[in-house]
């Protein structure tokens, strides 16, 4: 733990840096940079940093719990005193319980009665209330473009001015909005906004029969008034639309709005409201009411914004719930159709005179299966429903067939891009921590650059061999150079994922994007991996046998090979003798071969493909072995050279350990196993360590940057 970092974190938390967001951001940035520098230099570990932060927070909150902390919420007495300060004479105040899942910073709302005059609606915003939903807003700001979000860091004064400005602007535009009559501060940590009381019910609380066409038109007229003055509401959900006793529609919750809004924000308002109304009365009535007030062109222009990411959080949650309900209805329809078909077949069999013991006719069985499939398809077609957004698009296209429906790009950063950035940061961390402990001066001075160039050549050739090994098990036509690019991209993926996982996932995704069906893509990659595993084991045994004959005149295998074979034999006997383990193994192997064997049969019908796959695997292993051998020769001499058989055994064993290790790219496990293996076969430590370092630099670390570039290029081209 860091003796100076934990106290700083504890102090920042205890003194309430949350009240000073700018200072808090600056201090956290400094601490993060300090922590990163210590990670890179190897002074600390990620777990130590996390432990330091947790200890700092524990000390801070423990201190606050022991000595007490100030309550920033204004009390009822403070609220009443604040109202008297601005000239009112309150009698009582009752808090309104409002359930809000969208904005945690809407404020606390109170119904205030006065000694003389009508009641008031008071909204109180304090720092605690403003901090709610901060991480959600920060995530939206990170992923969405600037016009689609607002700043997640806003002072109380800015929040007060924003809401007051929107309230005055909405009324000036001719819209029905709560009338703001006063504002005031309630101490240093809270503000209040005082409105005339507007009684009524929200659109969400109205019954379906109460939502008439006249009410919908009045709602759209309010939005039209706002948009005529370029005012965006930003949150036209059902709880922001109020209907009073006289039927007047009032737009509330204007705090998140924008003045002088751009065209995209105004379109987002139209898309949000037509979705909100559609959830209550259906797509047809929602579109008809919007077209009747705004016109067909304005409604058609909102189609690019009609996407879940442009809607409010509560609306997205409702759409997801409806989607789950539709999927459940489809599953129920399929099960019911299947059961009815089986019952009908059983009744026909019981009424017929066909003997039970008679062998069933294959044609009849196939006909029954086709009939059952046809019944399931018909039931699925009847039960299939379009989602609300698709229904709205269809209704708009009936009015404007030429309308542009391609969704607008609202995301600044896609989740895949964020994952790439995070993965790149992880890869950079592993690279920097590995390189900080290495003295490059002696390595550069003692290296033989001819062999270094040969190692670079073999490393580059391995990507072409990997593409051959993959495409050899894909009967479909796939561009070879693009497959080579995918293998280069795999050098970036494997640094942020275990070696046995990242390459499989990337190759499967690449084949799917190349036009291979998902099931066949998985089977092709599985066949390649299974065949590669077999080749790996056979080569390991073969080269291990050869290493045992190098120092003896007779062809006797090494003791290590014999011990390995005996260990494998014992494990096989144990697994096959225990019923539970045998059943587990058979189930897993059967599921694996169920998709791989048919794919292998397709490949066997094309001998050229099979030769390409096998040749690619052998060439891939040869490239890695030659790269490691060239790395050894770059730092050694004739007295320290090893045979290719010994180098191959060390590489195959180290590669197997690296694939089994749960670290990205097998970091740590491969280096240790290769270094120890080379020392075990007689290579001096002074040569083995730099040789393994050069080999890993050429095959793992240096290709990370080209791999990242290829990964992003192929992603933009739609190949990944």
XYZ file of C-alpha atoms in Angstrom:
720
model
C 0.000 0.000 0.000
C 1.115 3.580 -0.660
C 1.566 5.577 2.503
C 0.930 8.938 0.827
C -1.772 8.009 -1.705
C -4.331 6.558 0.720
C -4.331 9.624 3.046
C -4.881 11.962 0.071
C -7.885 9.903 -1.062
C -9.227 9.799 2.487
C -8.831 13.571 2.861
C -10.520 14.306 -0.469
C -13.480 12.141 0.495
C -13.816 13.350 4.081
C -13.746 17.087 3.368
C -16.414 16.765 0.709
C -14.702 17.277 -2.633
C -17.994 16.280 -4.266
C -19.113 19.859 -3.622
C -16.256 21.124 -5.751
C -16.454 19.097 -8.970
C -13.635 20.892 -10.768
C -11.135 20.454 -7.928
C -12.256 16.870 -7.536
C -11.652 16.164 -11.233
C -8.194 17.733 -11.130
C -7.137 15.785 -8.039
C -8.416 12.474 -9.408
C -6.579 13.041 -12.695
C -3.351 13.703 -10.796
C -3.832 10.585 -8.689
C -4.589 8.447 -11.751
C -1.488 9.687 -13.552
C 0.613 8.991 -10.471
C -0.843 5.494 -10.154
C -0.229 4.795 -13.859
C 3.398 5.912 -13.632
C 3.940 3.593 -10.671
C 2.329 0.722 -12.561
C 4.547 1.255 -15.596
C 7.736 1.405 -13.554
C 6.786 -1.762 -11.717
C 6.712 -0.070 -8.333
C 3.210 -1.330 -7.663
C 0.487 -3.620 -9.014
C -3.145 -2.996 -10.034
C -4.366 -4.861 -6.961
C -2.239 -2.619 -4.730
C -3.774 0.510 -6.306
C -7.309 -0.828 -5.788
C -6.486 -1.750 -2.182
C -5.072 1.726 -1.565
C -8.240 3.423 -2.864
C -10.465 1.132 -0.807
C -8.460 1.782 2.362
C -8.606 5.544 1.745
C -12.390 5.417 1.334
C -12.742 3.205 4.406
C -10.786 5.652 6.572
C -12.773 8.625 5.229
C -16.230 7.136 5.705
C -15.233 5.633 9.040
C -14.179 9.088 10.216
C -17.393 10.672 8.954
C -19.439 7.978 10.672
C -17.584 8.531 13.962
C -17.612 12.338 14.092
C -20.678 12.999 11.940
C -21.081 14.729 8.595
C -23.120 17.775 7.600
C -26.539 17.134 6.089
C -26.728 19.174 2.893
C -30.439 18.530 2.484
C -32.513 21.566 3.375
C -34.890 20.762 6.219
C -38.557 21.711 6.291
C -37.738 24.651 8.522
C -35.126 25.855 6.010
C -37.655 25.588 3.184
C -40.288 27.580 5.067
C -37.718 30.229 5.989
C -36.598 30.480 2.375
C -40.177 31.010 1.204
C -40.648 33.788 3.737
C -37.441 35.399 2.491
C -38.929 35.880 -0.991
C -42.202 37.306 0.328
C -44.521 34.315 0.816
C -46.338 33.260 3.987
C -46.418 29.472 3.942
C -48.631 27.418 6.221
C -47.374 23.946 5.389
C -45.418 21.937 2.831
C -46.001 18.334 1.737
C -43.453 16.483 -0.341
C -44.656 14.851 -3.544
C -43.298 11.343 -4.069
C -42.254 11.139 -7.712
C -40.785 7.935 -9.094
C -38.272 8.885 -11.748
C -35.912 6.480 -13.510
C -34.554 8.935 -16.062
C -33.061 11.947 -14.301
C -31.860 11.602 -10.762
C -31.341 15.372 -10.537
C -34.934 16.537 -11.102
C -35.137 17.801 -7.535
C -37.540 17.286 -4.658
C -41.017 18.664 -5.234
C -43.267 20.142 -2.552
C -46.883 21.247 -2.469
C -46.958 24.435 -0.358
C -50.101 26.060 1.048
C -50.114 29.788 1.853
C -51.976 31.924 4.358
C -53.412 34.034 1.554
C -53.463 33.052 -2.099
C -53.316 29.890 -4.205
C -50.912 27.064 -3.345
C -47.431 26.729 -4.850
C -45.307 24.028 -6.405
C -41.718 24.245 -5.130
C -38.756 22.336 -6.554
C -35.666 22.025 -4.350
C -32.322 20.919 -5.792
C -29.345 20.180 -3.545
C -25.916 18.755 -4.180
C -26.895 15.264 -3.095
C -29.850 15.250 -5.468
C -27.733 16.641 -8.271
C -25.141 13.895 -7.856
C -27.720 11.163 -8.484
C -27.391 9.634 -11.912
C -23.938 11.146 -12.421
C -22.361 7.956 -13.780
C -25.260 7.340 -16.152
C -25.001 10.885 -17.507
C -21.230 10.560 -17.787
C -21.656 7.335 -19.776
C -24.150 9.027 -22.103
C -21.778 11.951 -22.581
C -18.981 9.560 -23.432
C -20.897 7.428 -25.930
C -23.221 9.984 -27.561
C -22.368 13.020 -29.591
C -22.427 16.444 -28.003
C -25.756 17.552 -29.455
C -27.501 14.502 -27.974
C -26.318 15.020 -24.380
C -25.654 17.721 -21.852
C -22.771 18.240 -19.501
C -22.774 15.834 -16.563
C -20.970 18.406 -14.380
C -23.234 21.347 -13.577
C -23.170 23.657 -10.575
C -26.279 24.487 -8.580
C -26.247 28.021 -9.962
C -26.112 26.683 -13.525
C -28.970 24.279 -12.833
C -31.073 27.095 -11.369
C -30.436 29.394 -14.306
C -31.067 26.628 -16.856
C -34.476 25.707 -15.462
C -35.547 29.337 -15.004
C -34.513 30.217 -18.540
C -36.440 27.284 -20.031
C -39.542 28.112 -18.003
C -39.612 31.731 -19.211
C -38.762 30.753 -22.806
C -41.535 28.131 -22.997
C -44.194 30.565 -21.814
C -42.908 33.249 -24.195
C -43.225 30.740 -27.049
C -46.925 30.308 -26.294
C -46.691 26.847 -24.743
C -48.487 25.840 -21.572
C -45.807 25.397 -18.938
C -45.659 25.895 -15.150
C -45.225 29.597 -14.452
C -42.053 30.389 -12.529
C -42.649 33.203 -10.064
C -39.546 33.180 -7.849
C -36.151 31.571 -7.280
C -33.869 31.557 -4.276
C -30.888 29.874 -2.665
C -31.358 27.756 0.440
C -27.898 28.124 1.861
C -24.690 27.161 0.052
C -25.818 23.637 -0.876
C -29.373 23.975 -2.254
C -31.601 26.147 -4.433
C -35.367 26.324 -4.927
C -37.688 27.268 -7.772
C -41.241 28.400 -6.982
C -44.037 27.792 -9.506
C -47.738 28.472 -9.586
C -49.593 25.307 -8.717
C -50.752 23.271 -11.730
C -53.097 20.501 -10.691
C -53.754 17.583 -12.970
C -52.709 14.086 -13.932
C -49.849 12.866 -16.063
C -50.360 11.105 -19.372
C -49.100 7.879 -17.828
C -51.823 7.961 -15.159
C -54.702 8.478 -17.624
C -56.866 5.552 -18.642
C -56.764 4.457 -22.279
C -60.296 5.704 -22.971
C -59.366 9.143 -21.636
C -56.645 9.623 -24.247
C -58.761 11.055 -27.046
C -57.709 12.396 -30.428
C -58.396 15.944 -29.222
C -56.015 15.415 -26.303
C -53.333 14.146 -28.664
C -53.743 17.158 -30.942
C -53.455 19.518 -27.981
C -50.242 17.789 -26.951
C -48.743 18.174 -30.403
C -49.743 21.820 -30.495
C -47.686 22.418 -27.352
C -44.659 20.804 -28.960
C -45.253 22.821 -32.122
C -45.204 26.025 -30.061
C -41.846 25.078 -28.532
C -40.335 24.130 -31.863
C -41.489 27.365 -33.480
C -39.014 29.138 -31.163
C -36.307 26.449 -31.497
C -36.844 25.097 -27.987
C -36.155 21.403 -27.394
C -37.836 19.726 -24.426
C -35.428 16.728 -24.409
C -37.712 14.551 -22.276
C -41.237 14.206 -23.668
C -42.093 11.091 -21.676
C -45.528 10.335 -20.263
C -44.799 11.805 -16.820
C -43.728 15.151 -18.345
C -47.128 15.732 -19.988
C -49.753 17.009 -17.531
C -53.512 17.255 -18.180
C -55.500 19.473 -15.805
C -59.210 19.256 -14.960
C -60.236 21.467 -17.876
C -58.362 19.276 -20.379
C -55.484 21.690 -20.897
C -52.159 20.057 -21.713
C -49.163 21.382 -19.752
C -45.553 20.482 -20.498
C -43.523 20.042 -17.317
C -39.988 18.934 -16.480
C -38.334 21.523 -18.712
C -35.093 21.491 -16.772
C -33.249 19.335 -19.292
C -34.330 21.369 -22.325
C -32.331 23.501 -24.745
C -32.922 26.919 -26.269
C -31.705 27.744 -29.784
C -31.741 23.999 -30.369
C -30.457 22.453 -33.565
C -32.544 20.573 -36.081
C -31.469 17.174 -34.783
C -32.640 17.922 -31.239
C -36.035 19.064 -32.511
C -36.375 15.868 -34.525
C -35.442 13.845 -31.453
C -38.332 15.502 -29.582
C -40.763 14.487 -32.323
C -39.433 10.911 -32.333
C -39.678 10.721 -28.539
C -43.250 12.024 -28.348
C -44.570 9.857 -31.189
C -43.057 6.849 -29.391
C -44.539 7.916 -26.041
C -47.998 8.287 -27.564
C -47.581 5.077 -29.566
C -46.978 3.118 -26.378
C -50.433 4.196 -25.184
C -52.650 4.346 -28.300
C -50.711 2.469 -30.977
C -48.564 3.515 -33.913
C -51.421 4.413 -36.281
C -53.101 6.950 -33.982
C -49.755 8.352 -32.827
C -48.560 9.040 -36.382
C -51.960 10.378 -37.483
C -52.083 12.879 -34.611
C -48.532 14.055 -35.301
C -49.149 14.457 -39.048
C -52.372 16.350 -38.380
C -50.509 19.056 -36.447
C -46.887 19.084 -37.647
C -47.452 17.935 -41.209
C -46.140 14.837 -43.011
C -42.707 16.311 -43.822
C -41.851 17.132 -40.201
C -42.899 13.658 -39.056
C -41.004 11.978 -41.889
C -37.858 13.935 -40.959
C -37.867 12.332 -37.488
C -37.461 8.779 -38.835
C -33.612 8.828 -38.680
C -33.957 9.669 -34.965
C -36.406 6.844 -34.341
C -33.931 4.547 -32.604
C -33.713 3.372 -29.000
C -30.534 5.279 -28.190
C -32.291 8.599 -28.969
C -35.148 7.874 -26.552
C -35.362 8.385 -22.810
C -34.239 5.743 -20.389
C -37.774 4.911 -19.229
C -38.999 4.585 -22.818
C -36.162 2.218 -23.676
C -36.996 0.100 -20.640
C -40.645 -0.105 -21.741
C -39.654 -1.115 -25.279
C -37.360 -3.844 -23.917
C -40.169 -5.190 -21.735
C -42.557 -5.307 -24.693
C -39.898 -7.059 -26.767
C -39.520 -9.758 -24.112
C -43.287 -10.209 -24.009
C -43.450 -10.596 -27.805
C -40.669 -13.179 -27.735
C -42.496 -15.107 -25.012
C -45.713 -15.108 -27.059
C -43.820 -16.460 -30.063
C -42.300 -19.245 -27.966
C -45.713 -20.125 -26.548
C -47.188 -20.243 -30.051
C -44.429 -22.590 -31.234
C -44.908 -24.920 -28.268
C -48.677 -24.959 -28.703
C -48.422 -25.712 -32.429
C -45.940 -28.512 -31.789
C -48.141 -30.044 -29.097
C -51.267 -29.847 -31.263
C -49.458 -31.505 -34.157
C -48.268 -34.348 -31.946
C -51.712 -34.817 -30.420
C -53.294 -34.929 -33.864
C -50.721 -37.491 -35.008
C -51.345 -39.597 -31.892
C -55.114 -39.505 -32.473
C -54.669 -40.582 -36.094
C -52.420 -43.433 -34.984
C -54.914 -44.578 -32.347
C -57.814 -44.478 -34.797
C -55.919 -46.257 -37.568
C -55.338 -49.980 -37.940
C -51.555 -49.890 -38.302
C -49.869 -52.382 -35.900
C -47.744 -50.796 -33.190
C -44.822 -53.147 -33.697
C -44.582 -52.450 -37.393
C -41.435 -50.605 -38.415
C -42.351 -47.006 -39.309
C -42.022 -45.964 -42.917
C -39.211 -43.451 -43.473
C -41.255 -41.498 -46.007
C -44.123 -41.241 -43.569
C -41.811 -40.059 -40.796
C -40.331 -37.387 -43.041
C -43.801 -36.304 -44.121
C -44.863 -35.981 -40.480
C -41.760 -33.935 -39.702
C -42.437 -31.622 -42.638
C -46.048 -31.216 -41.537
C -44.952 -30.364 -37.996
C -42.418 -27.852 -39.270
C -45.036 -26.287 -41.537
C -47.477 -25.980 -38.628
C -44.792 -24.381 -36.447
C -43.889 -21.887 -39.198
C -47.535 -20.953 -39.667
C -48.035 -20.482 -35.933
C -44.862 -18.406 -35.755
C -46.009 -16.199 -38.629
C -49.338 -15.622 -36.909
C -47.731 -14.839 -33.553
C -44.917 -12.679 -34.921
C -45.417 -8.993 -34.161
C -43.466 -5.971 -35.242
C -41.984 -3.765 -32.576
C -43.448 -0.305 -32.045
C -40.646 1.603 -33.765
C -41.027 -0.533 -36.901
C -44.776 0.015 -36.882
C -44.254 3.783 -36.644
C -41.847 3.685 -39.587
C -44.346 1.755 -41.685
C -47.117 4.218 -40.862
C -44.935 7.164 -41.838
C -43.816 5.456 -45.057
C -47.457 4.992 -46.045
C -47.705 8.790 -46.050
C -44.207 9.606 -47.340
C -42.838 6.546 -49.226
C -39.686 8.462 -50.189
C -38.813 9.371 -46.583
C -35.256 8.685 -45.431
C -35.313 5.922 -42.803
C -31.591 5.260 -42.328
C -30.813 5.854 -38.612
C -28.720 8.931 -37.909
C -25.299 8.478 -36.300
C -25.880 9.607 -32.729
C -23.066 7.657 -31.112
C -19.758 9.394 -30.693
C -18.046 6.228 -29.572
C -19.459 2.784 -30.187
C -19.131 0.145 -27.454
C -16.755 -1.759 -29.724
C -14.501 1.298 -29.962
C -14.527 1.667 -26.194
C -13.585 -1.980 -25.840
C -10.756 -1.465 -28.332
C -9.439 1.533 -26.386
C -9.633 -0.347 -23.082
C -8.007 -3.391 -24.650
C -5.263 -1.200 -26.093
C -4.640 0.308 -22.670
C -4.363 -3.173 -21.156
C -1.964 -4.225 -23.902
C 0.134 -1.097 -23.403
C 0.274 -1.771 -19.671
C 1.513 -5.335 -20.199
C 4.044 -4.162 -22.766
C 5.439 -1.323 -20.645
C 5.688 -3.454 -17.511
C 7.575 -6.102 -19.467
C 9.983 -3.643 -21.072
C 10.861 -1.552 -18.022
C 12.961 -4.363 -16.493
C 15.065 -4.938 -19.600
C 18.434 -3.380 -20.351
C 18.368 -2.793 -24.083
C 21.937 -1.496 -24.323
C 23.737 -4.836 -23.959
C 21.108 -6.557 -26.092
C 21.585 -4.182 -29.013
C 25.366 -4.245 -28.689
C 25.650 -8.061 -28.661
C 23.001 -8.928 -31.236
C 23.878 -10.343 -34.674
C 21.605 -8.334 -36.929
C 21.609 -10.811 -39.771
C 19.872 -13.410 -37.622
C 17.583 -10.717 -36.209
C 16.457 -9.910 -39.777
C 15.873 -13.625 -40.402
C 13.738 -13.823 -37.245
C 11.697 -10.822 -38.448
C 11.148 -12.511 -41.814
C 9.960 -15.769 -40.233
C 7.647 -13.846 -37.900
C 6.047 -12.002 -40.853
C 5.707 -15.227 -42.841
C 3.762 -16.823 -39.974
C 0.703 -14.647 -40.712
C 0.452 -16.000 -44.259
C 0.806 -19.527 -42.896
C -1.961 -18.878 -40.333
C -4.265 -17.667 -43.113
C -3.552 -20.853 -45.091
C -4.257 -22.991 -42.006
C -7.632 -21.295 -41.560
C -8.821 -21.144 -45.161
C -7.836 -24.754 -45.752
C -10.861 -25.798 -43.700
C -13.296 -23.351 -45.329
C -14.798 -24.707 -48.573
C -16.323 -21.291 -49.339
C -14.315 -18.680 -51.211
C -12.722 -16.133 -48.852
C -10.210 -13.435 -49.930
C -6.730 -14.591 -48.943
C -5.171 -11.174 -48.303
C -8.089 -10.146 -46.123
C -7.618 -13.401 -44.181
C -3.950 -12.463 -43.712
C -5.083 -9.078 -42.384
C -7.410 -10.841 -39.941
C -4.481 -12.891 -38.633
C -2.470 -9.704 -38.124
C -5.472 -8.246 -36.269
C -5.413 -11.374 -34.123
C -2.017 -10.311 -32.764
C -3.830 -7.375 -31.119
C -6.750 -9.472 -29.892
C -4.604 -12.109 -28.223
C -2.814 -9.483 -26.113
C -6.105 -8.578 -24.418
C -7.587 -12.090 -24.203
C -6.306 -15.556 -23.339
C -4.392 -17.013 -26.260
C -6.795 -19.937 -26.694
C -9.869 -17.683 -26.831
C -9.109 -14.478 -28.729
C -7.969 -16.071 -31.996
C -10.921 -18.457 -32.146
C -13.443 -15.666 -31.602
C -11.794 -13.365 -34.152
C -11.549 -16.034 -36.878
C -15.158 -17.055 -36.336
C -16.290 -13.450 -36.614
C -14.160 -12.940 -39.729
C -15.664 -15.958 -41.506
C -19.188 -14.850 -40.641
C -18.519 -11.393 -42.058
C -17.033 -13.030 -45.164
C -20.372 -14.686 -45.933
C -19.997 -18.042 -44.183
C -23.044 -19.016 -42.163
C -22.519 -18.846 -38.380
C -22.801 -22.590 -37.783
C -20.400 -23.389 -40.623
C -17.980 -20.680 -39.494
C -17.834 -22.148 -35.993
C -17.409 -25.645 -37.450
C -14.570 -24.487 -39.742
C -12.667 -22.825 -36.910
C -13.342 -25.840 -34.699
C -12.022 -28.204 -37.380
C -8.925 -26.052 -37.797
C -8.310 -25.969 -34.043
C -8.941 -29.708 -33.648
C -6.651 -30.620 -36.509
C -4.041 -28.158 -35.215
C -4.194 -29.796 -31.780
C -3.591 -33.203 -33.339
C -0.663 -31.913 -35.390
C 0.753 -30.189 -32.323
C 0.695 -33.394 -30.276
C 2.156 -35.502 -33.085
C 4.966 -33.022 -33.731
C 5.711 -32.738 -30.018
C 6.009 -36.518 -29.732
C 8.036 -36.783 -32.951
C 10.527 -34.073 -32.085
C 10.680 -35.344 -28.508
C 11.584 -38.769 -29.838
C 14.271 -37.263 -32.059
C 15.813 -35.365 -29.145
C 16.242 -38.685 -27.345
C 18.223 -40.139 -30.266
C 20.602 -37.213 -30.683
C 23.062 -38.374 -27.967
C 22.622 -42.155 -28.319
C 23.516 -44.412 -31.245
C 20.259 -46.375 -30.974
C 16.786 -45.065 -31.717
C 15.633 -44.956 -28.107
C 13.169 -42.199 -27.114
C 13.890 -39.769 -24.304
C 12.667 -40.465 -20.799
C 10.539 -37.325 -20.861
C 8.545 -38.632 -23.816
C 8.026 -41.978 -22.111
C 6.907 -40.287 -18.871
C 4.511 -38.058 -20.801
C 2.970 -40.987 -22.663
C 2.540 -42.967 -19.453
C 0.878 -39.970 -17.754
C -1.559 -39.546 -20.638
C -2.349 -43.262 -20.614
C -3.089 -43.217 -16.875
C -5.374 -40.192 -17.270
C -7.271 -41.890 -20.111
C -7.762 -45.016 -18.003
C -9.026 -42.988 -15.036
C -11.474 -40.995 -17.143
C -12.859 -44.052 -18.950
C -13.251 -46.049 -15.736
C -15.310 -43.429 -13.851
C -18.898 -43.302 -15.240
C -19.447 -39.642 -14.408
C -16.211 -38.513 -16.077
C -16.808 -40.825 -19.036
C -20.306 -39.415 -19.595
C -19.038 -35.855 -19.245
C -16.245 -36.445 -21.780
C -18.497 -38.251 -24.268
C -21.093 -35.455 -24.105
C -18.517 -32.747 -24.742
C -16.711 -34.632 -27.492
C -19.983 -35.549 -29.202
C -21.126 -31.934 -29.258
C -17.740 -30.928 -30.689
C -17.666 -33.559 -33.421
C -21.331 -33.028 -34.300
C -20.435 -29.844 -36.168
C -16.792 -30.518 -37.013
C -17.058 -33.909 -38.717
C -19.593 -32.804 -41.383
C -17.354 -29.825 -42.093
C -14.336 -32.110 -42.409
C -16.272 -34.245 -44.908
C -16.903 -31.132 -46.994
C -13.200 -30.328 -46.907
C -12.179 -33.890 -47.825
C -14.126 -33.546 -51.055
C -11.630 -30.835 -52.028
C -8.093 -32.262 -51.621
C -6.542 -28.927 -52.574
C -8.192 -27.272 -49.570
C -7.042 -30.044 -47.229
C -3.462 -29.794 -48.506
C -3.617 -26.010 -47.985
C -4.836 -26.418 -44.397
C -2.292 -29.076 -43.441
C 0.515 -27.264 -45.218
C -0.432 -24.004 -43.501
C -0.299 -25.633 -40.055
C 3.088 -27.230 -40.723
C 4.401 -23.978 -42.202
C 3.073 -22.004 -39.224
C 4.901 -24.243 -36.754
C 8.043 -24.154 -38.892
C 7.971 -20.342 -39.006
C 7.739 -20.056 -35.229
C 10.467 -22.660 -34.699
C 12.761 -20.939 -37.198
C 12.014 -17.548 -35.603
C 13.001 -18.888 -32.179
C 16.081 -20.579 -33.640
C 17.145 -17.356 -35.389
C 16.630 -15.443 -32.125
C 18.934 -17.913 -30.353
C 21.593 -17.588 -33.050
C 21.328 -13.780 -32.861
C 22.736 -13.855 -29.300
C 24.792 -17.055 -29.385
C 27.631 -18.652 -31.310
C 28.471 -22.068 -32.700
C 29.235 -23.458 -29.234
C 25.811 -22.531 -27.894
C 23.672 -23.516 -30.891
C 20.903 -26.099 -30.543
C 19.427 -28.555 -32.978
C 16.132 -27.704 -34.641
C 14.548 -30.723 -32.958
C 15.401 -29.402 -29.502
C 14.191 -25.903 -30.396
C 10.969 -27.386 -31.781
C 10.303 -29.357 -28.593
C 10.878 -26.274 -26.438
C 8.599 -24.159 -28.662
C 5.790 -26.722 -28.805
C 5.834 -27.243 -25.033
C 5.988 -23.513 -24.306
C 3.206 -22.760 -26.783
C 0.982 -25.386 -25.170
C 1.532 -23.856 -21.732
C 0.871 -20.390 -23.131
C -2.460 -21.483 -24.632
C -3.510 -23.015 -21.316
C -2.495 -19.966 -19.255
C -5.376 -17.556 -18.497
C -3.210 -14.488 -19.151
C -3.474 -12.317 -22.281
C -1.207 -13.726 -24.948
C 0.133 -16.227 -22.434
C 2.230 -13.440 -20.888
C 4.482 -14.830 -18.188
C 3.782 -18.489 -18.836
C 5.305 -18.596 -22.334
C 8.399 -16.583 -21.362
C 9.060 -18.724 -18.318
C 8.478 -22.038 -20.094
C 10.603 -21.110 -23.121
C 13.475 -19.795 -20.997
C 13.470 -22.806 -18.673
C 13.112 -25.173 -21.613
C 16.083 -23.697 -23.467
C 18.206 -23.820 -20.315
C 17.144 -27.441 -19.763
C 18.355 -28.497 -23.227
C 21.757 -26.930 -22.633
C 21.532 -23.267 -23.643
C 23.272 -20.799 -21.290
C 21.024 -18.458 -19.375
C 22.840 -15.431 -20.800
C 21.705 -16.495 -24.276
C 18.293 -17.990 -23.462
C 16.852 -14.880 -21.770
C 17.576 -12.340 -24.554
C 16.660 -14.901 -27.238
C 13.231 -15.463 -25.697
C 12.824 -11.704 -25.294
C 13.557 -11.111 -28.999
C 11.241 -13.940 -30.017
C 8.371 -12.572 -27.912
C 8.985 -9.038 -29.157
C 8.698 -10.189 -32.764
C 5.734 -12.534 -32.313
C 3.729 -10.807 -29.578
C 4.601 -7.208 -28.682
C 5.746 -5.492 -31.877
C 2.767 -6.789 -33.935
C 0.324 -5.240 -31.427
C 0.291 -1.822 -33.137
C -0.095 -3.206 -36.690
C -2.709 -5.582 -35.313
C -4.648 -2.703 -33.783
C -4.516 -0.818 -37.099
C -5.698 -3.861 -39.055
C -8.404 -4.543 -36.469
C -9.840 -1.042 -36.827
C -9.481 -1.094 -40.627
C -11.296 -4.416 -40.975
C -13.951 -3.264 -38.507
C -14.616 -0.145 -40.580
C -14.808 -2.257 -43.731
C -17.303 -4.594 -42.058
C -14.932 -7.587 -42.149
C -14.891 -7.975 -38.338
